[in-house]
Tab-separated table of C-alpha atoms and ligand atoms in Angstrom:
chain	number	residue	atom	x	y	z
A	13	MET	CA	-12.161	-28.835	10.679
A	14	ALA	CA	-9.131	-26.582	10.692
A	15	ARG	CA	-9.929	-22.870	10.795
A	16	GLY	CA	-9.138	-20.942	7.645
A	17	LYS	CA	-7.087	-17.776	7.804
A	18	ARG	CA	-8.555	-14.357	8.580
A	19	VAL	CA	-7.738	-12.276	5.546
A	20	LEU	CA	-8.009	-8.533	4.967
A	21	VAL	CA	-8.699	-7.433	1.383
A	22	THR	CA	-8.500	-3.685	0.840
A	23	GLY	CA	-10.408	-2.621	-2.271
A	24	GLY	CA	-12.436	-5.803	-1.771
A	25	ALA	CA	-15.607	-4.330	-3.340
A	26	GLY	CA	-13.789	-3.436	-6.562
A	27	PHE	CA	-13.425	-5.460	-9.731
A	28	ILE	CA	-10.452	-7.709	-8.829
A	29	GLY	CA	-11.018	-7.489	-5.048
A	30	SER	CA	-14.544	-8.904	-5.279
A	31	HIS	CA	-13.279	-11.978	-7.153
A	32	LEU	CA	-10.471	-12.400	-4.627
A	33	CYS	CA	-12.908	-12.244	-1.676
A	34	ARG	CA	-15.068	-14.905	-3.361
A	35	ARG	CA	-12.074	-17.108	-3.984
A	36	LEU	CA	-10.788	-16.869	-0.399
A	37	LEU	CA	-14.245	-17.609	1.075
A	38	ALA	CA	-14.555	-20.620	-1.222
A	39	ARG	CA	-11.489	-22.155	0.353
A	40	GLY	CA	-12.719	-21.565	3.914
A	41	ASP	CA	-10.985	-18.307	4.840
A	42	GLU	CA	-12.662	-15.566	6.798
A	43	VAL	CA	-12.593	-12.309	4.798
A	44	VAL	CA	-12.637	-8.729	5.984
A	45	CYS	CA	-13.315	-6.521	2.963
A	46	VAL	CA	-12.325	-2.878	3.405
A	47	ASP	CA	-13.453	-0.327	0.840
A	48	ASN	CA	-14.427	3.344	0.628
A	49	PHE	CA	-16.640	2.600	-2.406
A	50	TYR	CA	-14.933	5.182	-4.608
A	51	THR	CA	-14.927	2.859	-7.599
A	52	GLY	CA	-16.135	-0.303	-5.882
A	53	ARG	CA	-19.781	-1.251	-5.557
A	54	LYS	CA	-21.851	-3.076	-2.979
A	55	SER	CA	-23.456	-5.052	-5.824
A	56	ASN	CA	-20.050	-6.705	-6.476
A	57	VAL	CA	-20.167	-8.372	-3.052
A	58	LEU	CA	-23.928	-8.442	-2.431
A	59	ASP	CA	-24.174	-12.218	-2.703
A	60	LEU	CA	-21.349	-12.620	-0.161
A	61	LEU	CA	-23.046	-10.595	2.606
A	62	ALA	CA	-25.067	-13.573	3.787
A	63	ASP	CA	-21.888	-15.534	4.448
A	64	PRO	CA	-20.989	-15.415	8.178
A	65	LEU	CA	-17.308	-15.562	7.232
A	66	PHE	CA	-17.584	-12.327	5.216
A	67	GLU	CA	-17.517	-8.797	6.623
A	68	VAL	CA	-17.447	-5.380	4.931
A	69	LEU	CA	-15.992	-2.213	6.488
A	70	ARG	CA	-16.448	1.186	4.845
A	71	HIS	CA	-13.036	2.725	5.422
A	72	ASP	CA	-10.558	4.869	3.544
A	73	ILE	CA	-7.078	3.366	3.807
A	74	THR	CA	-5.413	6.795	3.822
A	75	PHE	CA	-6.499	6.685	7.498
A	76	PRO	CA	-5.116	4.087	9.927
A	77	LEU	CA	-7.018	0.869	10.375
A	78	TYR	CA	-7.150	-1.414	13.403
A	79	ALA	CA	-7.970	-5.044	12.651
A	80	GLU	CA	-6.724	-8.460	13.686
A	81	VAL	CA	-5.964	-10.569	10.616
A	82	ASP	CA	-3.472	-13.232	9.420
A	83	GLN	CA	-2.880	-11.909	5.879
A	84	ILE	CA	-3.374	-8.626	4.016
A	85	TYR	CA	-4.016	-8.075	0.311
A	86	ASN	CA	-3.675	-4.359	-0.468
A	87	LEU	CA	-5.747	-3.738	-3.613
A	88	ALA	CA	-7.387	-0.407	-2.730
A	89	CYS	CA	-6.730	2.163	-5.462
A	90	PRO	CA	-8.776	3.252	-8.474
A	91	ALA	CA	-7.306	1.533	-11.537
A	92	SER	CA	-9.065	3.220	-14.407
A	93	PRO	CA	-7.504	6.402	-15.858
A	94	ILE	CA	-10.825	8.318	-15.702
A	95	TYR	CA	-11.197	7.680	-11.980
A	96	TYR	CA	-7.590	7.914	-10.881
A	97	GLN	CA	-7.180	11.235	-12.748
A	98	PHE	CA	-10.407	12.665	-11.324
A	99	ASP	CA	-8.821	13.314	-7.900
A	100	PRO	CA	-5.069	12.748	-8.498
A	101	VAL	CA	-3.997	13.911	-5.046
A	102	GLN	CA	-6.261	11.329	-3.422
A	103	THR	CA	-4.902	8.687	-5.834
A	104	THR	CA	-1.336	9.336	-4.715
A	105	LYS	CA	-2.446	9.431	-1.075
A	106	THR	CA	-4.228	6.089	-1.484
A	107	SER	CA	-1.078	4.467	-2.857
A	108	VAL	CA	1.413	6.130	-0.470
A	109	HIS	CA	-0.419	6.873	2.802
A	110	GLY	CA	-2.497	3.739	2.189
A	111	ALA	CA	0.651	1.612	1.859
A	112	ILE	CA	2.155	3.171	5.017
A	113	ASN	CA	-1.004	2.444	6.993
A	114	MET	CA	-1.354	-1.135	5.731
A	115	LEU	CA	2.367	-1.852	6.214
A	116	GLY	CA	2.133	-0.528	9.745
A	117	LEU	CA	-0.768	-2.841	10.411
A	118	ALA	CA	1.129	-5.774	8.922
A	119	LYS	CA	4.159	-4.921	11.011
A	120	ARG	CA	2.179	-4.900	14.262
A	121	LEU	CA	0.514	-8.200	13.350
A	122	ARG	CA	3.639	-9.740	11.764
A	123	ALA	CA	1.283	-10.672	8.905
A	124	PRO	CA	2.293	-11.191	5.263
A	125	ILE	CA	1.084	-8.389	3.015
A	126	LEU	CA	0.650	-8.374	-0.756
A	127	GLN	CA	0.715	-5.170	-2.772
A	128	ALA	CA	-1.244	-4.946	-6.039
A	129	SER	CA	1.260	-3.000	-8.086
A	130	THR	CA	0.914	-2.481	-11.806
A	131	SER	CA	2.560	-2.740	-15.196
A	132	GLU	CA	2.251	1.083	-15.183
A	133	VAL	CA	5.480	1.155	-13.126
A	134	TYR	CA	7.149	0.398	-16.493
A	135	GLY	CA	5.530	3.516	-18.009
A	136	ASP	CA	5.901	3.732	-21.798
A	137	PRO	CA	8.583	1.009	-21.980
A	138	GLU	CA	11.655	0.878	-24.246
A	139	VAL	CA	12.043	-2.820	-23.383
A	140	HIS	CA	9.676	-5.397	-24.779
A	141	PRO	CA	8.318	-7.652	-23.317
A	142	GLN	CA	8.750	-6.182	-19.813
A	143	HIS	CA	10.814	-8.237	-17.370
A	144	GLU	CA	10.848	-7.467	-13.634
A	145	SER	CA	14.440	-6.269	-13.889
A	146	TYR	CA	13.418	-3.368	-16.158
A	147	TRP	CA	13.170	-0.059	-14.197
A	148	GLY	CA	10.680	1.590	-16.492
A	149	ARG	CA	10.161	4.897	-18.294
A	150	VAL	CA	7.615	6.920	-16.352
A	151	ASN	CA	6.772	10.599	-16.784
A	152	PRO	CA	6.839	12.011	-13.203
A	153	VAL	CA	4.764	15.108	-13.997
A	154	GLY	CA	2.034	13.973	-16.436
A	155	PRO	CA	-1.638	13.188	-15.905
A	156	ARG	CA	-0.901	9.460	-15.334
A	157	SER	CA	1.850	10.168	-12.815
A	158	CYS	CA	-0.422	10.179	-9.739
A	159	TYR	CA	-1.085	6.510	-10.400
A	160	ASP	CA	2.248	5.393	-11.847
A	161	GLU	CA	4.461	7.233	-9.347
A	162	GLY	CA	2.133	6.448	-6.441
A	163	LYS	CA	2.447	2.764	-7.200
A	164	ARG	CA	6.207	3.067	-7.641
A	165	CYS	CA	6.526	4.780	-4.256
A	166	ALA	CA	4.326	2.038	-2.711
A	167	GLU	CA	6.761	-0.557	-4.071
A	168	THR	CA	9.624	1.394	-2.471
A	169	LEU	CA	7.818	1.412	0.878
A	170	PHE	CA	7.135	-2.309	0.681
A	171	PHE	CA	10.773	-3.125	-0.010
A	172	ASP	CA	11.951	-0.787	2.770
A	173	TYR	CA	9.653	-2.548	5.244
A	174	TYR	CA	11.054	-5.834	3.955
A	175	ARG	CA	14.689	-4.765	4.451
A	176	GLN	CA	14.231	-2.591	7.535
A	177	HIS	CA	11.537	-4.550	9.461
A	178	ARG	CA	11.888	-8.030	7.908
A	179	LEU	CA	8.220	-7.916	6.960
A	180	ALA	CA	6.871	-10.716	4.725
A	181	ILE	CA	5.954	-8.702	1.653
A	182	ARG	CA	4.737	-9.765	-1.802
A	183	VAL	CA	4.723	-7.273	-4.643
A	184	VAL	CA	2.934	-8.207	-7.835
A	185	ARG	CA	2.820	-6.110	-10.991
A	186	ILE	CA	-0.565	-6.718	-12.529
A	187	PHE	CA	-0.979	-6.228	-16.272
A	188	ASN	CA	-4.344	-5.338	-17.878
A	189	THR	CA	-7.018	-7.601	-16.403
A	190	TYR	CA	-10.665	-7.858	-17.427
A	191	GLY	CA	-13.813	-9.783	-16.566
A	192	PRO	CA	-17.205	-9.563	-14.818
A	193	ASN	CA	-17.658	-6.874	-12.106
A	194	MET	CA	-15.832	-4.185	-14.079
A	195	GLN	CA	-17.863	-0.984	-13.936
A	196	PRO	CA	-19.668	-0.248	-17.201
A	197	ASP	CA	-18.577	3.413	-17.124
A	198	ASP	CA	-15.060	2.981	-15.822
A	199	GLY	CA	-13.425	3.862	-19.118
A	200	ARG	CA	-11.122	0.874	-19.479
A	201	VAL	CA	-10.917	-0.487	-22.951
A	202	VAL	CA	-12.573	-3.906	-22.597
A	203	SER	CA	-15.573	-2.624	-20.633
A	204	ASN	CA	-15.907	0.429	-22.926
A	205	PHE	CA	-15.943	-1.635	-26.129
A	206	ILE	CA	-18.364	-4.276	-24.767
A	207	VAL	CA	-20.792	-1.725	-23.364
A	208	GLN	CA	-20.636	0.357	-26.582
A	209	ALA	CA	-21.188	-2.752	-28.729
A	210	LEU	CA	-24.144	-3.929	-26.627
A	211	ARG	CA	-25.753	-0.462	-26.725
A	212	GLY	CA	-25.238	-0.138	-30.476
A	213	GLU	CA	-22.934	2.888	-29.952
A	214	ASP	CA	-19.694	3.603	-31.824
A	215	LEU	CA	-16.587	1.817	-30.462
A	216	THR	CA	-14.067	4.535	-29.547
A	217	VAL	CA	-10.563	3.470	-30.539
A	218	TYR	CA	-8.013	6.010	-29.260
A	219	GLY	CA	-5.217	6.846	-31.720
A	220	ASP	CA	-4.993	4.502	-34.712
A	221	GLY	CA	-5.507	1.423	-32.496
A	222	SER	CA	-2.046	0.031	-33.202
A	223	GLN	CA	-0.957	0.389	-29.543
A	224	THR	CA	-0.865	-3.003	-27.773
A	225	ARG	CA	-1.923	-4.434	-24.436
A	226	SER	CA	-1.999	-7.990	-23.121
A	227	PHE	CA	-5.232	-8.979	-21.381
A	228	CYS	CA	-5.588	-11.465	-18.531
A	229	TYR	CA	-8.926	-12.921	-17.453
A	230	VAL	CA	-9.637	-12.152	-13.798
A	231	ASP	CA	-9.932	-15.773	-12.594
A	232	ASP	CA	-6.397	-16.492	-13.802
A	233	LEU	CA	-5.094	-13.364	-12.098
A	234	VAL	CA	-6.801	-14.178	-8.765
A	235	GLU	CA	-5.315	-17.683	-8.818
A	236	ALA	CA	-1.822	-16.121	-9.116
A	237	LEU	CA	-2.481	-13.617	-6.302
A	238	VAL	CA	-3.363	-16.428	-3.915
A	239	ARG	CA	-0.380	-18.560	-4.996
A	240	MET	CA	1.933	-15.605	-4.569
A	241	MET	CA	0.668	-14.806	-1.091
A	242	ASP	CA	1.093	-18.437	-0.082
A	243	ASN	CA	4.418	-19.072	-1.835
A	244	ASP	CA	6.625	-21.199	0.429
A	245	ALA	CA	9.848	-19.545	-0.680
A	246	GLY	CA	8.666	-16.295	0.894
A	247	ASP	CA	9.679	-14.569	-2.343
A	248	PRO	CA	8.858	-10.841	-2.098
A	249	GLY	CA	8.776	-10.243	-5.872
A	250	PRO	CA	8.337	-8.008	-7.701
A	251	LEU	CA	6.509	-10.461	-9.888
A	252	ASN	CA	4.772	-9.780	-13.209
A	253	LEU	CA	1.262	-11.264	-13.448
A	254	GLY	CA	-0.637	-11.111	-16.691
A	255	ASN	CA	-1.330	-12.860	-19.952
A	256	PRO	CA	1.536	-12.612	-22.451
A	257	ARG	CA	-0.811	-12.783	-25.424
A	258	GLU	CA	-0.494	-9.315	-26.927
A	259	SER	CA	-3.184	-7.689	-29.069
A	260	THR	CA	-3.582	-4.320	-30.721
A	261	ILE	CA	-6.494	-2.249	-29.441
A	262	LEU	CA	-8.027	-2.352	-32.935
A	263	GLU	CA	-7.985	-6.173	-32.802
A	264	ILE	CA	-9.852	-6.022	-29.460
A	265	ALA	CA	-12.490	-3.732	-30.984
A	266	GLU	CA	-12.960	-6.081	-33.969
A	267	THR	CA	-13.146	-9.171	-31.725
A	268	VAL	CA	-15.753	-7.551	-29.491
A	269	LEU	CA	-17.849	-6.628	-32.536
A	270	ARG	CA	-17.648	-10.217	-33.836
A	271	LEU	CA	-18.469	-11.860	-30.463
A	272	THR	CA	-21.406	-9.520	-29.693
A	273	GLY	CA	-22.749	-9.598	-33.239
A	274	SER	CA	-23.139	-5.823	-32.904
A	275	ALA	CA	-23.700	-3.519	-35.852
A	276	SER	CA	-21.738	-0.713	-34.139
A	277	ARG	CA	-18.995	1.108	-36.060
A	278	ILE	CA	-15.409	1.689	-35.010
A	279	VAL	CA	-14.472	5.401	-34.724
A	280	PHE	CA	-11.065	6.886	-33.989
A	281	ARG	CA	-10.471	9.425	-31.202
A	282	PRO	CA	-7.316	11.254	-30.032
A	283	LEU	CA	-4.783	9.182	-28.123
A	284	PRO	CA	-4.593	10.220	-24.429
A	285	VAL	CA	-1.353	11.858	-23.168
A	286	ASP	CA	1.405	9.368	-22.214
A	287	ASP	CA	-0.610	6.374	-23.436
A	288	PRO	CA	1.948	3.496	-23.562
A	289	ARG	CA	2.627	2.223	-27.114
A	290	GLN	CA	3.062	-1.403	-26.202
A	291	ARG	CA	2.780	-3.683	-23.228
A	292	GLN	CA	3.408	-7.361	-22.710
A	293	PRO	CA	4.477	-9.143	-19.525
A	294	ASP	CA	7.450	-11.480	-19.356
A	295	ILE	CA	6.002	-14.061	-16.933
A	296	ALA	CA	8.941	-16.462	-16.781
A	297	ARG	CA	9.425	-15.734	-13.063
A	298	ALA	CA	5.756	-16.400	-12.253
A	299	ARG	CA	5.895	-19.672	-14.207
A	300	GLU	CA	8.926	-20.764	-12.282
A	301	LEU	CA	7.955	-19.558	-8.806
A	302	LEU	CA	4.242	-20.313	-8.817
A	303	GLY	CA	3.941	-22.969	-11.500
A	304	TRP	CA	1.306	-20.640	-12.907
A	305	GLU	CA	0.265	-19.357	-16.261
A	306	PRO	CA	-3.039	-17.992	-17.541
A	307	ARG	CA	-5.393	-20.621	-18.875
A	308	THR	CA	-8.289	-18.570	-20.271
A	309	VAL	CA	-8.024	-17.753	-23.948
A	310	LEU	CA	-9.039	-14.200	-24.853
A	311	GLU	CA	-12.221	-15.068	-26.741
A	312	ASP	CA	-13.571	-17.264	-23.898
A	313	GLY	CA	-12.865	-14.574	-21.338
A	314	LEU	CA	-14.459	-11.915	-23.521
A	315	ARG	CA	-17.543	-14.121	-24.004
A	316	LYS	CA	-17.939	-14.435	-20.207
A	317	THR	CA	-17.506	-10.682	-19.788
A	318	ILE	CA	-19.993	-9.962	-22.564
A	319	ASP	CA	-22.526	-12.282	-20.843
A	320	TYR	CA	-22.001	-10.413	-17.576
A	321	PHE	CA	-22.635	-7.009	-19.198
A	322	ARG	CA	-25.650	-8.334	-21.156
A	323	ASN	CA	-27.242	-9.395	-17.851
A	324	SER	CA	-26.268	-6.346	-15.825
A	325	LEU	CA	-26.785	-3.399	-18.209
B	401	NAD	P1	-11.230	-1.051	-8.933
B	401	NAD	O1	-11.215	0.430	-9.107
B	401	NAD	O2	-12.366	-1.818	-9.445
B	401	NAD	O3	-11.009	-1.440	-7.401
B	401	NAD	C1	-10.317	-0.632	-6.493
B	401	NAD	C2	-11.093	-0.634	-5.185
B	401	NAD	O4	-10.397	0.153	-4.222
B	401	NAD	C3	-12.493	-0.053	-5.329
B	401	NAD	O5	-13.430	-0.883	-4.708
B	401	NAD	C4	-12.373	1.302	-4.607
B	401	NAD	O6	-13.594	1.760	-4.076
B	401	NAD	C5	-11.336	0.972	-3.566
B	401	NAD	N1	-10.611	2.166	-3.076
B	401	NAD	C6	-10.031	3.155	-3.797
B	401	NAD	N2	-9.425	4.034	-2.982
B	401	NAD	C7	-9.613	3.597	-1.722
B	401	NAD	C8	-9.215	4.055	-0.444
B	401	NAD	N3	-8.529	5.212	-0.306
B	401	NAD	N4	-9.598	3.355	0.634
B	401	NAD	C9	-10.315	2.210	0.519
B	401	NAD	N5	-10.729	1.695	-0.648
B	401	NAD	C10	-10.371	2.389	-1.760
B	401	NAD	O7	-9.853	-1.555	-9.594
B	401	NAD	P2	-9.341	-3.043	-9.873
B	401	NAD	O8	-9.225	-3.182	-11.337
B	401	NAD	O9	-10.100	-4.025	-9.113
B	401	NAD	O10	-7.885	-2.919	-9.283
B	401	NAD	C11	-7.530	-3.451	-8.008
B	401	NAD	C12	-6.025	-3.201	-7.770
B	401	NAD	O11	-5.286	-3.836	-8.780
B	401	NAD	C13	-5.663	-1.716	-7.791
B	401	NAD	O12	-4.715	-1.487	-6.774
B	401	NAD	C14	-5.059	-1.556	-9.160
B	401	NAD	O13	-4.097	-0.523	-9.181
B	401	NAD	C15	-4.427	-2.933	-9.402
B	401	NAD	N6	-4.294	-3.210	-10.831
B	401	NAD	C16	-5.375	-3.490	-11.607
B	401	NAD	C17	-5.237	-3.725	-12.961
B	401	NAD	C18	-6.374	-4.055	-13.873
B	401	NAD	O14	-6.206	-4.217	-15.092
B	401	NAD	N7	-7.595	-4.210	-13.376
B	401	NAD	C19	-3.948	-3.645	-13.557
B	401	NAD	C20	-2.879	-3.333	-12.725
B	401	NAD	C21	-3.057	-3.109	-11.378
B	402	UDP	N1	-8.636	2.745	-25.250
B	402	UDP	C1	-9.333	2.920	-26.447
B	402	UDP	N2	-10.675	3.184	-26.346
B	402	UDP	C2	-11.314	3.258	-25.171
B	402	UDP	C3	-10.615	3.050	-23.966
B	402	UDP	C4	-9.249	2.823	-24.040
B	402	UDP	O1	-8.788	2.844	-27.507
B	402	UDP	O2	-12.571	3.481	-25.200
B	402	UDP	C5	-7.198	2.434	-25.332
B	402	UDP	C6	-6.288	3.308	-24.478
B	402	UDP	O3	-5.923	4.488	-25.132
B	402	UDP	C7	-5.103	2.390	-24.245
B	402	UDP	C8	-5.722	0.988	-24.231
B	402	UDP	O4	-6.971	1.126	-24.885
B	402	UDP	O5	-4.216	2.467	-25.349
B	402	UDP	C9	-5.924	0.421	-22.832
B	402	UDP	O6	-6.583	1.389	-22.071
B	402	UDP	P1	-7.063	1.148	-20.552
B	402	UDP	O7	-7.497	2.452	-20.025
B	402	UDP	O8	-8.000	0.009	-20.533
B	402	UDP	O9	-5.747	0.622	-19.830
B	402	UDP	P2	-4.247	1.209	-19.694
B	402	UDP	O10	-4.033	2.341	-20.693
B	402	UDP	O11	-4.181	1.707	-18.308
B	402	UDP	O12	-3.409	0.051	-19.970
């Protein structure tokens, strides 16, 4: 049997990373998961530890890493506002120093490297839906800037390594993603609402709930990550990945209440600073390049996520 690839996944014990590790192992790749466990958890990858093709290294990517691999997925970075704002300097370091370290590794190995960028590079956008050609509207000095500007600088570094060193890069801009293995306390809206509904607590809608997001189920997102890494055209991106179905936050709260059958109430809380008003990916490029689009409808994905939290809380 042909040997699979040896693949490095930074942030592999986190929400998306743990699904990606599972997916790569399932197709016969060997996976080296690197994580400092800031927001990731061993429980996310516990069932993988018995697999001889799976390895976990506790390591902070702001420090150099020596490994021998064929491909690198750089996912390490806290993604939830609560956690990325807790230690904003470390968040910027993770995006910027982490990118420099992983790009240096990729350069030595001549290995393709994928960067998990974010829709936050568009900030609070004036253009709707957001196409890759839009440069964004980001506050450089606000509480979200450590994440948004860190990710923007990482994109710059990736494209400079592409132009200067001819490195095979892939930059994907991930829009809001949800599913099993999110942390119950990580503050993102889907996990917050589900956990609140299951515990019989009030669902906390920030602002009046009219702001929008577009939610992608994690299996769909992981499929696109793998297709992008393997794309024959060697297209570097940037490429939007997400589900174009847009919902208001109030609709999400109401849907979670209906699907859980919870008697919780919806309460309104102040809108956080710089909270984007609306967000929806234009995924025409992903459709064309990868022949990909999300398949999971919101209610099915929410049901699977609710089942996960019912079993794990
Ligand atoms: P997550 O917080 O669950 O996972 C991030 C992982 O990175 C965690 O396991 C954490 O411990 C690890 N990590 C953080 N700093 C590190 C460091 N310095 N060294 C090593 N490991 C470190 O978040 P996620 O939702 O799985 O997001 C994964 C990636 O996708 C992130 O880069 C995030 O910015 C990006 N992304 C996610 C979403 C989303 O909706 N989930 C949207 C856009 C972009
Ligand atoms: N949000 C909310 N209640 C919560 C958590 C979040 O109303 O308990 C809102 C938040 O203000 C934002 C949206 O839901 O408008 C998505 O928030 P999240 O932190 O999940 O993602 P991001 O803002 O980074 O897209």
